[in-house]
Amino acid sequence: MAKSNEFALEMLGELEDTLAHGTVARRVQLLRKICDLFLAGGVEYADDQLEMFDDVFDCLVQNMEVSAKALLASRLAPHPSAPPRIIHTLAFDDAIEVAEPVLTQSPRLDEAALIENARTKSQAHLLAISKRAQLSGAVTEILVERGDTEVVASTAGNPGAEFTEHGYAKLVDRAEGDDRLTTCVGSRSNIPRHHLLRLIAKASDTVRERLQKTHPDTLDAVEGAVKQAAANAQKRSAADNADVKAAQLLVARLHEAGELNEAKVGEFARGGKFNETNAAIALLTKVPFVGVESMMVESRSEGVMVLSKVLDFSWPTVKAILDMRGGPATTDEAFTKVSYARLKPTTAQQVLRFHKMQQQPEAAEA
């Protein structure tokens, strides 16, 4: 290490001379030498040593041509202990040739930096971020909200990307009318059941068939969501779904203990617990789980309002349910609130009775 330190001191001396009198070509040559020195270290640098490298790199990259910075970025990006400040600087460079290798590969970029970059930089920067091996739900939310179609498709197709409940709801909304994106989102192995049902309900016949053929594990859910003639398939898929069964068991226990009420349903909804919310409403309204589920995954809000009005839920609870299940970004909250207030309980009960009558022939065939 002593030899490396001597070389470092020599480089610092050359740095002072280069910054004072050197040409751009000489600056580039020195930049390569400093990068070689860092990468050849073969040791874990101490914080003060990393700070020294950061200072040197910071001085050299100022006013340097894009190609030189891009080369530095490509060499430092994979290094797990690269100097943090220069990594941040390169990641936020306007030239995507410089930023891309760092945004795509660097383990030194923390979540805060990725979120800031995704919120402020170009679509090309967002696309680079979408290709990282791992992406948190906080980052993917921004990519789905700000990104163009290519960014959203890349994010949805990344197996290492995580999605929050809100992120999945946004993905489903963005996929509507886009066969390529619908296929990409629907192909995710861990997409929650209720988002899959909403997605397929909006999909074209071609995409439905494609997902059914390529994802046999979701076949029953897909058929149940998009074909009334295959409603029994949806029932079987619900009955066999471990998450659904667990939710129904929990809700049944709460009901037996006298603790299943509007407050509990609102708590489930605000916590993003779709299956628990469905199971609770199904038990309280005496509507089969799949019947409630079908009404909940519709793009329109009428089904939720009918179920809520029958149970005499207050608007905050209704809003929590609507927010949980997602829906079109154009939904006018004020209009929906007024519509719910005007919906008569007797009308809601009649609609629900009609819905139950439609379910009865299917139950007889099951």
XYZ file of C-alpha atoms in Angstrom:
366
model
C 0.000 0.000 0.000
C 2.986 2.297 0.615
C 3.875 2.143 -3.070
C 0.324 3.110 -3.955
C 0.493 6.059 -1.589
C 3.720 7.235 -3.224
C 2.058 6.946 -6.620
C -0.933 8.869 -5.313
C 1.299 11.728 -4.117
C 2.993 11.749 -7.510
C -0.416 11.917 -9.193
C -1.459 14.830 -6.973
C 1.657 16.719 -7.998
C 0.906 16.035 -11.642
C -2.692 17.079 -11.019
C -1.695 20.534 -9.775
C 0.532 21.061 -12.782
C -2.092 19.744 -15.231
C -4.865 21.925 -13.825
C -2.605 24.962 -13.993
C -0.998 24.465 -17.382
C -2.223 21.243 -19.015
C -4.225 20.794 -22.187
C -7.535 18.936 -22.353
C -5.718 15.911 -23.759
C -3.347 15.924 -20.793
C -6.296 16.187 -18.382
C -7.909 13.161 -20.023
C -4.661 11.218 -19.802
C -4.318 12.028 -16.109
C -7.955 11.118 -15.495
C -7.260 7.660 -16.905
C -4.190 7.281 -14.719
C -6.109 8.227 -11.576
C -8.892 5.807 -12.517
C -6.310 3.045 -13.098
C -4.781 3.814 -9.715
C -8.125 3.544 -7.959
C -9.207 0.340 -9.694
C -5.801 -1.319 -9.215
C -5.875 -0.711 -5.465
C -7.311 -4.126 -4.680
C -8.156 -3.005 -1.147
C -11.024 -1.393 0.715
C -10.182 2.304 0.759
C -10.640 4.296 3.938
C -13.073 7.222 3.929
C -10.305 9.818 3.739
C -8.761 8.034 0.761
C -12.105 7.896 -1.039
C -12.551 11.595 -0.322
C -9.160 12.289 -1.890
C -10.113 10.372 -5.038
C -13.441 12.226 -5.104
C -11.639 15.573 -4.944
C -9.284 14.594 -7.757
C -12.029 13.268 -10.019
C -14.166 16.334 -9.315
C -11.343 18.641 -10.428
C -10.582 16.668 -13.561
C -14.084 16.141 -14.952
C -14.957 19.834 -14.938
C -15.222 21.098 -18.518
C -14.152 17.678 -19.811
C -15.582 16.263 -23.018
C -18.469 13.812 -22.847
C -16.497 10.831 -24.197
C -13.921 11.060 -21.397
C -16.595 11.311 -18.691
C -18.489 8.420 -20.273
C -15.367 6.253 -20.144
C -14.841 7.133 -16.476
C -18.494 6.346 -15.726
C -18.358 2.956 -17.444
C -15.231 1.992 -15.476
C -16.378 3.196 -12.053
C -20.051 2.165 -12.298
C -19.661 -1.550 -11.395
C -17.252 -0.872 -8.494
C -19.037 -1.409 -5.152
C -16.785 1.107 -3.363
C -16.467 3.789 -6.022
C -15.994 7.345 -4.688
C -19.570 8.422 -3.889
C -19.488 12.072 -4.957
C -18.180 11.434 -8.450
C -20.717 8.628 -8.879
C -23.488 11.075 -7.959
C -22.083 13.710 -10.322
C -21.900 11.268 -13.221
C -25.403 9.933 -12.552
C -26.866 13.435 -12.806
C -24.920 14.449 -15.914
C -27.273 15.673 -18.653
C -25.457 13.530 -21.218
C -27.046 10.086 -21.068
C -23.809 8.522 -22.353
C -22.262 9.567 -19.041
C -25.178 8.902 -16.727
C -26.436 5.600 -18.153
C -23.747 3.167 -16.932
C -23.933 4.599 -13.424
C -27.732 4.684 -13.265
C -27.962 1.146 -14.607
C -25.190 -0.524 -12.615
C -23.736 1.422 -9.702
C -24.408 -0.075 -6.252
C -23.182 3.221 -4.756
C -26.346 5.107 -5.716
C -28.752 5.003 -2.796
C -32.544 5.130 -3.048
C -32.679 8.861 -2.309
C -30.399 9.610 -5.281
C -32.406 7.338 -7.582
C -35.672 8.979 -6.528
C -34.251 12.476 -7.072
C -32.887 11.478 -10.474
C -36.170 9.864 -11.529
C -38.105 12.976 -10.493
C -35.904 15.507 -12.250
C -34.011 14.043 -15.203
C -34.882 13.021 -18.759
C -36.779 10.008 -20.078
C -33.439 8.513 -21.104
C -32.281 8.715 -17.479
C -35.517 7.071 -16.329
C -35.028 4.284 -18.865
C -31.522 3.649 -17.533
C -32.822 3.445 -13.955
C -35.553 1.015 -15.040
C -32.847 -1.479 -16.059
C -31.201 -1.792 -12.631
C -31.016 -5.298 -11.189
C -33.108 -4.246 -8.170
C -35.670 -1.460 -7.883
C -37.668 -0.505 -4.798
C -41.377 0.249 -4.857
C -40.674 3.914 -4.108
C -38.535 4.226 -7.248
C -40.873 2.264 -9.542
C -43.828 4.452 -8.509
C -42.030 7.477 -9.958
C -40.921 5.605 -13.070
C -44.520 4.545 -13.768
C -45.902 8.039 -13.096
C -43.279 10.061 -15.024
C -42.033 7.571 -17.571
C -43.085 7.301 -21.186
C -44.346 4.003 -22.616
C -40.836 2.625 -23.132
C -39.831 3.416 -19.542
C -42.996 1.884 -18.093
C -42.629 -1.271 -20.215
C -38.985 -1.637 -19.197
C -39.888 -1.206 -15.532
C -42.768 -3.678 -15.726
C -40.555 -6.196 -17.519
C -37.782 -5.981 -14.910
C -38.002 -9.090 -12.670
C -36.037 -7.296 -9.964
C -38.515 -4.409 -9.744
C -40.838 -4.182 -6.757
C -44.190 -2.384 -6.892
C -46.306 -0.848 -4.188
C -50.082 -1.226 -4.204
C -50.305 2.254 -5.739
C -47.606 1.369 -8.256
C -49.500 -1.687 -9.475
C -52.728 0.331 -9.721
C -50.900 2.911 -11.862
C -49.391 0.157 -14.021
C -52.825 -1.263 -14.753
C -54.131 2.198 -15.649
C -51.156 2.884 -17.928
C -51.596 -0.492 -19.654
C -55.185 0.122 -20.739
C -55.370 0.150 -24.528
C -51.710 -0.880 -24.890
C -51.427 -4.581 -25.777
C -47.657 -4.687 -25.383
C -47.702 -3.140 -21.926
C -50.698 -5.219 -20.831
C -48.824 -8.390 -21.774
C -45.719 -7.159 -19.971
C -47.576 -6.295 -16.762
C -49.706 -9.433 -16.858
C -46.604 -11.585 -17.287
C -45.211 -10.598 -13.888
C -45.261 -13.698 -11.704
C -45.931 -11.762 -8.500
C -48.684 -9.422 -9.677
C -51.439 -9.441 -7.011
C -54.578 -11.285 -8.027
C -56.883 -8.252 -7.913
C -54.607 -6.199 -10.153
C -54.343 -9.106 -12.582
C -58.128 -9.301 -12.764
C -58.449 -5.565 -13.383
C -55.753 -5.740 -16.035
C -57.279 -8.628 -17.934
C -60.767 -7.185 -17.675
C -59.527 -4.276 -19.789
C -57.379 -6.312 -22.178
C -58.067 -7.072 -25.815
C -59.100 -10.591 -26.840
C -55.683 -11.154 -28.420
C -53.833 -10.312 -25.222
C -56.187 -12.402 -23.096
C -55.525 -15.445 -25.249
C -51.784 -14.781 -25.155
C -51.721 -14.580 -21.361
C -53.865 -17.681 -21.035
C -51.462 -19.680 -23.213
C -48.221 -18.399 -21.740
C -49.311 -18.309 -18.082
C -51.360 -21.405 -17.284
C -50.964 -20.748 -13.547
C -53.214 -17.685 -13.932
C -55.598 -19.267 -16.424
C -58.524 -19.641 -14.043
C -58.245 -16.093 -12.766
C -57.976 -14.720 -16.285
C -60.979 -16.639 -17.544
C -63.030 -15.696 -14.523
C -62.260 -12.050 -14.893
C -63.069 -11.650 -18.567
C -65.616 -14.301 -19.498
C -68.968 -14.501 -17.768
C -69.361 -18.015 -19.152
C -66.328 -19.059 -17.119
C -67.411 -17.550 -13.805
C -67.038 -20.946 -12.162
C -63.362 -20.907 -13.072
C -62.976 -17.692 -11.125
C -64.708 -19.292 -8.137
C -62.300 -22.207 -8.239
C -59.325 -19.874 -8.502
C -60.563 -17.860 -5.530
C -61.208 -20.978 -3.486
C -57.716 -22.287 -4.239
C -55.942 -18.994 -3.606
C -54.046 -19.110 -0.301
C -54.266 -15.356 0.238
C -58.026 -15.363 -0.328
C -58.559 -18.268 2.053
C -56.441 -16.592 4.733
C -58.410 -13.352 4.342
C -61.740 -15.152 4.596
C -60.625 -17.001 7.740
C -59.468 -13.765 9.389
C -62.705 -11.974 8.528
C -64.818 -14.874 9.799
C -63.003 -14.776 13.133
C -63.517 -11.024 13.415
C -67.208 -11.475 12.630
C -67.601 -14.154 15.296
C -65.948 -11.842 17.826
C -68.268 -8.982 16.879
C -65.355 -6.902 15.588
C -66.223 -6.785 11.880
C -67.603 -3.322 11.172
C -67.131 -0.256 8.973
C -64.046 0.848 10.902
C -62.364 -2.510 10.287
C -63.241 -2.436 6.563
C -61.806 1.086 6.336
C -58.670 -0.099 8.118
C -58.262 -2.946 5.632
C -58.768 -0.591 2.677
C -56.345 2.060 3.907
C -53.780 -0.688 4.474
C -54.113 -1.859 0.867
C -55.517 -5.248 1.972
C -57.669 -6.021 -1.050
C -58.587 -9.615 -0.221
C -59.464 -8.766 3.382
C -61.630 -5.843 2.248
C -63.416 -8.056 -0.289
C -63.940 -10.841 2.213
C -65.331 -8.421 4.810
C -67.780 -6.811 2.385
C -68.795 -10.229 1.055
C -69.608 -11.472 4.544
C -71.439 -8.314 5.573
C -73.528 -8.150 2.385
C -73.938 -11.934 2.043
C -72.631 -11.718 -1.523
C -70.160 -14.427 -2.703
C -66.510 -13.363 -2.590
C -66.140 -13.551 -6.388
C -69.241 -11.405 -6.819
C -67.767 -8.659 -4.670
C -64.422 -9.104 -6.365
C -65.966 -8.647 -9.821
C -67.638 -5.417 -8.724
C -64.405 -4.173 -7.157
C -62.200 -4.703 -10.206
C -64.502 -2.831 -12.578
C -63.070 0.398 -13.947
C -66.210 2.283 -12.938
C -66.997 3.024 -9.311
C -70.702 2.093 -9.284
C -70.161 -1.382 -7.898
C -68.198 -0.105 -4.914
C -70.819 2.579 -4.256
C -73.678 0.056 -4.356
C -71.964 -2.291 -1.904
C -71.001 0.598 0.379
C -74.468 2.171 0.333
C -76.119 -1.144 1.268
C -73.786 -1.244 4.274
C -74.373 2.471 4.991
C -70.663 3.270 4.877
C -69.559 6.875 5.325
C -67.770 8.680 2.483
C -64.262 8.414 4.036
C -64.604 4.619 4.039
C -65.919 4.595 0.462
C -63.035 6.785 -0.654
C -60.528 4.492 1.075
C -61.974 1.512 -0.818
C -61.878 3.371 -4.143
C -58.307 4.494 -3.523
C -57.245 0.980 -2.570
C -58.601 -0.725 -5.672
C -57.189 1.912 -8.017
C -59.028 3.278 -10.997
C -58.828 5.754 -13.846
C -56.712 8.816 -13.135
C -59.511 10.996 -14.476
C -61.935 10.034 -11.716
C -63.573 13.196 -10.348
C -63.633 12.725 -6.585
C -66.117 15.540 -5.982
C -68.530 14.103 -8.567
C -68.179 10.596 -7.136
C -68.822 11.889 -3.623
C -71.990 13.670 -4.718
C -73.145 10.592 -6.661
C -72.673 8.434 -3.588
C -74.615 10.879 -1.420
C -77.492 10.872 -3.931
C -77.594 7.084 -4.268
C -80.642 5.852 -2.366
C -80.236 2.794 -0.112
C -83.317 1.227 -1.676
C -81.830 1.621 -5.162
C -78.550 0.096 -4.008
C -80.388 -2.849 -2.462
C -82.342 -3.441 -5.677
C -79.141 -3.418 -7.748
C -77.468 -5.807 -5.338
C -80.489 -8.148 -5.382
C -80.347 -8.188 -9.179
C -76.634 -8.982 -9.002
C -77.293 -11.874 -6.601
C -79.965 -13.265 -8.935
C -77.427 -13.271 -11.767
C -75.042 -15.232 -9.572
C -77.574 -17.928 -8.628
C -77.570 -19.892 -11.945
C -73.781 -19.989 -11.819
C -73.877 -21.290 -8.256
C -76.279 -24.033 -9.329
C -73.881 -25.111 -12.084
C -70.826 -25.148 -9.794
